[in-house]
Short mmCIF file of C-alpha atoms in Angstrom, two decimals:
data_model
loop_
_atom_site.label_atom_id
_atom_site.label_comp_id
_atom_site.label_asym_id
_atom_site.label_seq_id
_atom_site.Cartn_x
_atom_site.Cartn_y
_atom_site.Cartn_z
CA MET A 57 -70.33 -131.82 5.71
CA LEU A 58 -71.72 -130.98 9.12
CA GLN A 59 -69.16 -129.83 11.66
CA PHE A 60 -69.71 -131.17 15.21
CA ALA A 61 -68.55 -130.41 18.71
CA LEU A 62 -68.64 -133.39 21.06
CA PHE A 63 -69.17 -132.98 24.79
CA GLY A 64 -68.12 -136.13 26.61
CA ALA A 65 -65.26 -138.40 25.57
CA GLY A 66 -66.33 -141.48 27.48
CA ARG A 67 -67.80 -144.72 26.22
CA ILE A 68 -70.88 -143.23 24.52
CA GLY A 69 -69.00 -140.21 23.23
CA ALA A 70 -66.47 -142.50 21.58
CA ILE A 71 -69.26 -144.47 19.89
CA HIS A 72 -70.80 -141.31 18.48
CA ALA A 73 -67.42 -139.96 17.34
CA ALA A 74 -66.67 -143.19 15.48
CA ASN A 75 -70.11 -143.17 13.85
CA LEU A 76 -69.66 -139.54 12.76
CA ALA A 77 -66.35 -140.41 11.13
CA ALA A 78 -67.77 -143.52 9.46
CA SER A 79 -70.77 -141.65 8.09
CA GLY A 80 -68.74 -139.67 5.56
CA ARG A 81 -71.25 -136.85 6.08
CA ALA A 82 -69.85 -135.10 9.15
CA THR A 83 -66.59 -134.24 10.85
CA LEU A 84 -65.66 -133.84 14.47
CA ARG A 85 -64.14 -130.41 15.10
CA HIS A 86 -63.98 -130.15 18.90
CA VAL A 87 -63.84 -132.60 21.81
CA VAL A 88 -64.70 -131.29 25.27
CA ASP A 89 -64.29 -133.37 28.44
CA VAL A 90 -63.21 -132.64 32.00
CA HIS A 91 -60.94 -135.68 31.79
CA ALA A 92 -58.14 -134.31 29.63
CA PRO A 93 -56.54 -137.66 28.67
CA SER A 94 -59.86 -138.99 27.33
CA ALA A 95 -60.48 -135.82 25.34
CA ALA A 96 -56.96 -135.88 23.92
CA ALA A 97 -57.15 -139.54 22.90
CA LEU A 98 -60.43 -139.03 21.04
CA ALA A 99 -59.25 -135.78 19.44
CA VAL A 100 -56.11 -137.43 18.11
CA ARG A 101 -58.08 -140.39 16.80
CA PHE A 102 -60.48 -138.22 14.83
CA SER A 103 -58.26 -135.20 14.00
CA ALA A 104 -60.21 -132.83 16.22
CA SER A 105 -59.17 -130.15 18.71
CA VAL A 106 -59.35 -130.45 22.47
CA SER A 107 -61.37 -127.43 23.54
CA ASP A 108 -63.44 -126.03 26.36
CA VAL A 109 -67.17 -125.33 26.18
CA SER A 110 -66.89 -121.64 25.34
CA VAL A 111 -64.39 -122.17 22.51
CA ALA A 112 -66.38 -125.00 20.95
CA LEU A 113 -69.67 -123.09 21.03
CA ALA A 114 -68.11 -119.85 19.80
CA ASP A 115 -66.74 -121.55 16.68
CA PRO A 116 -68.92 -120.40 13.76
CA ALA A 117 -67.94 -123.51 11.79
CA VAL A 118 -69.68 -125.76 14.32
CA GLN A 119 -73.25 -126.43 13.21
CA ALA A 120 -74.23 -129.14 15.68
CA VAL A 121 -73.32 -130.49 19.10
CA LEU A 122 -73.35 -133.99 20.48
CA ILE A 123 -73.92 -134.08 24.25
CA ALA A 124 -72.69 -137.36 25.73
CA SER A 125 -71.23 -136.07 28.98
CA SER A 126 -72.43 -136.84 32.51
CA THR A 127 -76.17 -136.47 33.06
CA ASP A 128 -75.85 -133.48 35.38
CA THR A 129 -74.31 -131.44 32.53
CA HIS A 130 -76.82 -132.26 29.78
CA ALA A 131 -79.39 -129.50 30.33
CA GLY A 132 -76.83 -126.74 30.87
CA LEU A 133 -74.90 -127.68 27.75
CA ALA A 134 -78.11 -127.92 25.72
CA VAL A 135 -79.16 -124.42 26.81
CA ALA A 136 -75.71 -123.00 26.01
CA ALA A 137 -75.69 -124.71 22.61
CA ALA A 138 -79.18 -123.43 21.83
CA ARG A 139 -78.17 -119.85 22.63
CA ALA A 140 -75.17 -120.32 20.36
CA GLY A 141 -77.49 -121.39 17.53
CA LYS A 142 -76.32 -125.00 17.27
CA ALA A 143 -78.44 -128.04 16.46
CA ILE A 144 -78.47 -130.35 19.47
CA PHE A 145 -78.21 -134.11 19.87
CA CYS A 146 -78.45 -134.97 23.58
CA GLU A 147 -78.14 -138.35 25.22
CA LYS A 148 -80.89 -139.35 27.62
CA PRO A 149 -81.96 -138.10 30.07
CA ILE A 150 -81.98 -134.35 29.44
CA ASP A 151 -81.87 -133.95 33.23
CA LEU A 152 -83.10 -135.78 36.32
CA SER A 153 -85.33 -132.83 37.27
CA LEU A 154 -88.54 -132.15 35.36
CA SER A 155 -88.38 -128.45 36.17
CA ARG A 156 -84.86 -128.27 34.79
CA VAL A 157 -85.99 -130.13 31.66
CA SER A 158 -88.83 -127.65 31.18
CA GLU A 159 -86.41 -124.74 31.48
CA CYS A 160 -84.12 -126.39 28.93
CA LEU A 161 -86.93 -126.99 26.45
CA ALA A 162 -88.09 -123.39 26.82
CA ALA A 163 -84.59 -122.11 26.04
CA VAL A 164 -84.31 -124.40 23.02
CA ALA A 165 -87.70 -123.27 21.72
CA GLU A 166 -86.79 -119.62 22.22
CA ALA A 167 -83.57 -120.09 20.27
CA GLY A 168 -85.42 -121.88 17.47
CA VAL A 169 -82.86 -124.67 17.12
CA PRO A 170 -83.64 -128.38 16.64
CA MET A 171 -82.99 -130.83 19.47
CA MET A 172 -83.02 -134.62 19.40
CA VAL A 173 -82.86 -136.95 22.40
CA GLY A 174 -80.90 -140.19 22.14
CA PHE A 175 -83.54 -142.87 22.53
CA ASN A 176 -81.56 -145.14 20.24
CA ARG A 177 -83.88 -148.14 20.55
CA ARG A 178 -86.36 -146.46 18.21
CA PHE A 179 -83.75 -146.99 15.50
CA ASP A 180 -83.02 -150.66 16.14
CA PRO A 181 -83.79 -152.40 12.82
CA ASP A 182 -85.99 -155.09 14.40
CA PHE A 183 -87.98 -152.63 16.49
CA VAL A 184 -88.39 -150.37 13.45
CA VAL A 185 -89.94 -153.24 11.47
CA LEU A 186 -92.21 -154.15 14.38
CA HIS A 187 -93.39 -150.55 14.77
CA ARG A 188 -93.98 -150.20 11.03
CA ARG A 189 -96.10 -153.35 10.92
CA VAL A 190 -98.13 -152.14 13.88
CA GLY A 191 -98.74 -148.88 12.03
CA GLU A 192 -99.77 -150.76 8.90
CA GLY A 193 -102.45 -152.58 10.89
CA ALA A 194 -100.85 -156.02 10.57
CA ILE A 195 -102.26 -157.12 13.92
CA GLY A 196 -105.30 -154.88 14.10
CA ALA A 197 -105.81 -152.46 16.97
CA VAL A 198 -103.07 -152.46 19.62
CA GLU A 199 -104.23 -153.86 22.95
CA GLN A 200 -101.11 -154.82 24.91
CA VAL A 201 -97.37 -154.13 24.75
CA VAL A 202 -94.89 -156.25 26.71
CA ILE A 203 -91.34 -154.95 27.09
CA THR A 204 -88.52 -156.97 28.64
CA SER A 205 -85.28 -155.18 29.46
CA ARG A 206 -82.72 -156.92 31.64
CA ASP A 207 -79.03 -156.07 31.96
CA PRO A 208 -76.43 -158.85 32.19
CA GLY A 209 -75.21 -157.35 35.46
CA PRO A 210 -75.47 -154.22 37.57
CA PRO A 211 -73.28 -151.16 37.04
CA PRO A 212 -70.79 -150.05 39.73
CA VAL A 213 -72.41 -148.70 42.88
CA ASP A 214 -70.73 -145.31 42.34
CA TYR A 215 -72.73 -145.04 39.12
CA ILE A 216 -75.93 -146.13 40.87
CA LYS A 217 -75.54 -143.31 43.39
CA VAL A 218 -75.62 -140.60 40.69
CA SER A 219 -77.88 -142.32 38.13
CA GLY A 220 -81.16 -140.91 39.39
CA GLY A 221 -82.48 -144.38 40.10
CA LEU A 222 -83.48 -147.32 37.95
CA PHE A 223 -86.63 -145.70 36.53
CA ARG A 224 -84.76 -142.58 35.29
CA ASP A 225 -81.61 -144.39 34.22
CA MET A 226 -82.72 -147.75 32.79
CA THR A 227 -86.50 -147.87 32.47
CA ILE A 228 -86.58 -144.47 30.77
CA HIS A 229 -85.70 -146.21 27.49
CA ASP A 230 -88.62 -148.59 28.02
CA PHE A 231 -91.02 -145.75 28.82
CA ASP A 232 -90.13 -144.20 25.48
CA MET A 233 -90.53 -147.54 23.71
CA ALA A 234 -93.93 -148.08 25.36
CA ARG A 235 -95.16 -144.67 24.21
CA TRP A 236 -93.92 -145.38 20.69
CA MET A 237 -95.50 -148.81 20.44
CA LEU A 238 -98.78 -147.95 22.16
CA GLY A 239 -99.39 -145.01 19.85
CA GLU A 240 -101.09 -143.23 22.75
CA GLU A 241 -99.91 -141.43 25.86
CA PRO A 242 -100.15 -143.39 29.13
CA VAL A 243 -102.40 -141.72 31.69
CA GLU A 244 -101.93 -144.15 34.58
CA VAL A 245 -98.80 -145.77 36.02
CA PHE A 246 -98.39 -148.52 38.61
CA ALA A 247 -94.91 -149.66 39.58
CA MET A 248 -93.35 -152.13 41.97
CA GLY A 249 -89.66 -152.50 42.76
CA ALA A 250 -87.34 -154.63 44.88
CA ASN A 251 -83.74 -155.47 45.62
CA LEU A 252 -83.23 -159.00 44.38
CA VAL A 253 -79.80 -158.71 42.74
CA ASP A 254 -77.40 -156.90 45.06
CA PRO A 255 -78.04 -155.51 48.56
CA VAL A 256 -75.38 -152.87 47.92
CA ILE A 257 -77.75 -151.27 45.39
CA GLY A 258 -80.46 -151.10 48.06
CA ALA A 259 -77.99 -149.55 50.51
CA ALA A 260 -77.29 -146.90 47.87
CA GLY A 261 -80.99 -146.05 47.81
CA ASP A 262 -82.03 -147.73 44.58
CA ILE A 263 -83.81 -150.85 43.36
CA ASP A 264 -82.46 -153.44 40.93
CA SER A 265 -85.70 -155.15 39.85
CA ALA A 266 -88.99 -153.61 38.72
CA MET A 267 -92.34 -154.25 37.10
CA VAL A 268 -94.34 -151.35 35.65
CA LEU A 269 -97.88 -151.23 34.24
CA LEU A 270 -98.97 -148.37 31.98
CA LYS A 271 -102.50 -147.66 30.77
CA THR A 272 -103.75 -145.19 28.16
CA ALA A 273 -107.10 -143.38 28.14
CA SER A 274 -108.51 -145.87 25.62
CA GLY A 275 -107.49 -148.85 27.78
CA ARG A 276 -104.36 -149.96 25.92
CA MET A 277 -101.79 -151.37 28.34
CA ALA A 278 -98.06 -151.91 28.49
CA THR A 279 -96.00 -153.89 30.98
CA ILE A 280 -92.29 -153.33 31.49
CA ASN A 281 -90.09 -155.77 33.37
CA ASN A 282 -86.57 -154.74 34.36
CA SER A 283 -83.71 -156.43 36.14
CA ARG A 284 -80.08 -155.50 36.67
CA ARG A 285 -79.21 -159.20 36.25
CA ALA A 286 -79.67 -161.69 33.44
CA SER A 287 -77.26 -164.60 33.65
CA TYR A 288 -77.75 -165.40 29.95
CA GLY A 289 -76.89 -161.97 28.51
CA TYR A 290 -78.58 -158.71 27.56
CA ASP A 291 -82.31 -159.47 27.38
CA GLN A 292 -84.15 -157.05 25.07
CA ARG A 293 -87.54 -158.13 23.73
CA VAL A 294 -90.74 -156.39 22.68
CA GLU A 295 -94.14 -157.95 22.03
CA VAL A 296 -97.22 -156.16 20.73
CA HIS A 297 -100.58 -157.93 20.95
CA GLY A 298 -103.47 -156.67 18.88
CA SER A 299 -107.05 -157.49 17.99
CA GLY A 300 -105.86 -159.54 15.02
CA GLY A 301 -102.60 -161.10 16.16
CA ARG A 302 -99.22 -160.36 17.73
CA LEU A 303 -95.74 -159.23 16.76
CA ILE A 304 -92.54 -160.10 18.61
CA ALA A 305 -89.01 -158.74 18.26
CA GLY A 306 -86.61 -161.07 20.05
CA ASN A 307 -83.03 -160.96 21.24
CA ARG A 308 -80.05 -160.63 18.95
CA ILE A 309 -77.61 -163.52 19.32
CA ALA A 310 -73.92 -163.82 18.49
CA SER A 311 -74.54 -166.32 15.69
CA THR A 312 -77.39 -168.38 14.29
CA VAL A 313 -75.47 -171.64 14.67
CA GLU A 314 -77.61 -174.19 16.49
CA GLN A 315 -76.40 -177.47 17.98
CA ALA A 316 -78.80 -180.40 18.31
CA ASP A 317 -77.97 -183.76 19.87
CA ALA A 318 -79.45 -186.35 22.18
CA THR A 319 -79.35 -183.96 25.13
CA GLY A 320 -81.31 -181.20 23.45
CA VAL A 321 -80.97 -178.16 21.21
CA VAL A 322 -78.54 -175.36 22.07
CA THR A 323 -78.26 -171.88 20.58
CA GLU A 324 -76.07 -168.89 21.36
CA LYS A 325 -76.85 -166.55 24.23
CA PRO A 326 -78.06 -163.01 23.52
CA LEU A 327 -75.38 -160.44 22.77
CA HIS A 328 -73.68 -159.42 26.00
CA PHE A 329 -74.61 -155.76 26.44
CA PHE A 330 -75.95 -152.61 24.83
CA LEU A 331 -72.76 -151.68 22.94
CA GLU A 332 -73.08 -154.84 20.85
CA ARG A 333 -76.87 -155.14 20.86
CA TYR A 334 -77.56 -151.59 19.72
CA ALA A 335 -74.50 -150.90 17.55
CA ALA A 336 -76.66 -150.54 14.43
CA ALA A 337 -79.21 -148.41 16.28
CA TYR A 338 -76.52 -145.92 17.31
CA ARG A 339 -75.37 -145.58 13.69
CA ILE A 340 -78.87 -145.19 12.27
CA GLU A 341 -79.90 -142.77 15.02
CA LEU A 342 -77.03 -140.40 14.24
CA ALA A 343 -77.71 -140.62 10.50
CA ALA A 344 -81.34 -139.66 11.20
CA PHE A 345 -80.16 -136.62 13.16
CA ILE A 346 -77.89 -135.53 10.32
CA ASP A 347 -80.72 -136.07 7.82
CA ALA A 348 -83.06 -133.86 9.85
CA VAL A 349 -80.50 -131.08 10.32
CA GLU A 350 -79.59 -131.02 6.63
CA ALA A 351 -83.23 -131.05 5.52
CA GLY A 352 -84.48 -128.65 8.19
CA ALA A 353 -87.02 -131.34 9.07
CA PRO A 354 -88.51 -132.17 12.49
CA MET A 355 -86.38 -134.40 14.69
CA PRO A 356 -87.52 -138.06 14.71
CA VAL A 357 -87.22 -138.07 18.51
CA GLY A 358 -87.72 -134.59 19.91
CA ALA A 359 -86.89 -132.98 23.22
CA GLU A 360 -90.55 -133.37 24.22
CA ASP A 361 -90.12 -137.15 23.97
CA GLY A 362 -87.36 -136.89 26.56
CA GLN A 363 -89.65 -134.85 28.79
CA ARG A 364 -92.56 -137.31 28.47
CA ALA A 365 -90.35 -140.28 29.35
CA LEU A 366 -89.10 -138.49 32.47
CA ILE A 367 -92.69 -137.72 33.50
CA LEU A 368 -93.40 -141.45 33.39
CA ALA A 369 -90.22 -142.23 35.33
CA ASP A 370 -91.18 -139.79 38.07
CA ALA A 371 -94.71 -141.22 38.19
CA ALA A 372 -93.32 -144.76 38.47
CA GLU A 373 -91.10 -143.80 41.38
CA ARG A 374 -94.01 -142.11 43.12
CA SER A 375 -96.23 -145.14 42.51
CA MET A 376 -93.65 -147.49 43.98
CA ARG A 377 -93.10 -145.26 46.98
CA GLU A 378 -96.81 -144.77 47.72
CA GLY A 379 -97.97 -148.25 46.73
CA ARG A 380 -100.71 -147.08 44.40
CA ALA A 381 -101.45 -146.22 40.79
CA VAL A 382 -100.58 -142.67 39.79
CA ARG A 383 -102.75 -140.82 37.30
CA LEU A 384 -101.15 -138.31 34.98
CA PRO A 385 -102.74 -134.98 34.04
#
């Protein structure tokens, strides 16, 4: 069984720890977090030790690390883990700076260790089926991808201030999904943003609503629409239109019970937020990481995927700021 060290005992770290324990294929050996009570609670729950970074990485029994700490620590921890010879699973983004990401990837490559980035939506069962059918040619050649991603409500403003902005924090998942569904790299980005949800977000220097258009060299296009507010729940939909038809993956709802009467037909709202919506994706994602480590196989979502998504996020921010399309090299 793979032995793991976990960096970050917050909400995402707890999800990963529980999925490790439930897998029956791995054990949690160390928990590292600057907030001692959180680290202790998770360590007790999963029979692990509360440790610091140096102790966890120096442990020869640890074969892999799970980085789910604050964004500003991701790259540094990944570099340290690589130099210690550990396989790396890192939550998105690797860093908010492209130069720092490049330095991290160089260190990982030099160490020769595998690294996976946590773009969990690639492992959502519905999106997996959609992507497979696209690859099988079910709708012919891909022409357009439409991605809708709207949160039920904005995060606290203190989070907004350190998030790196909507494109790097929220849309980055959609940039990765667009690349995956298009099957080609975007070469042109046009983005627009606004503050339509909460003026406090604007005062913090960020936007809460955005529309992004991506175009590949062959002319394939993707549109991404984001909002920090959806009164009806967590809105997560993907549509792919091709030369021979279309495929749509819709929202997950709490139940399939439908009420019909003289006033109309009523169904459940979408699941409330990402913890519920992507619970299966988190489990499958971690299983895929373990599979790759055990088999010595390439990671299904590599560090380069994290880098490419950040390139698109930076281009979108520049496009919005300058009011023009940005071409990528």
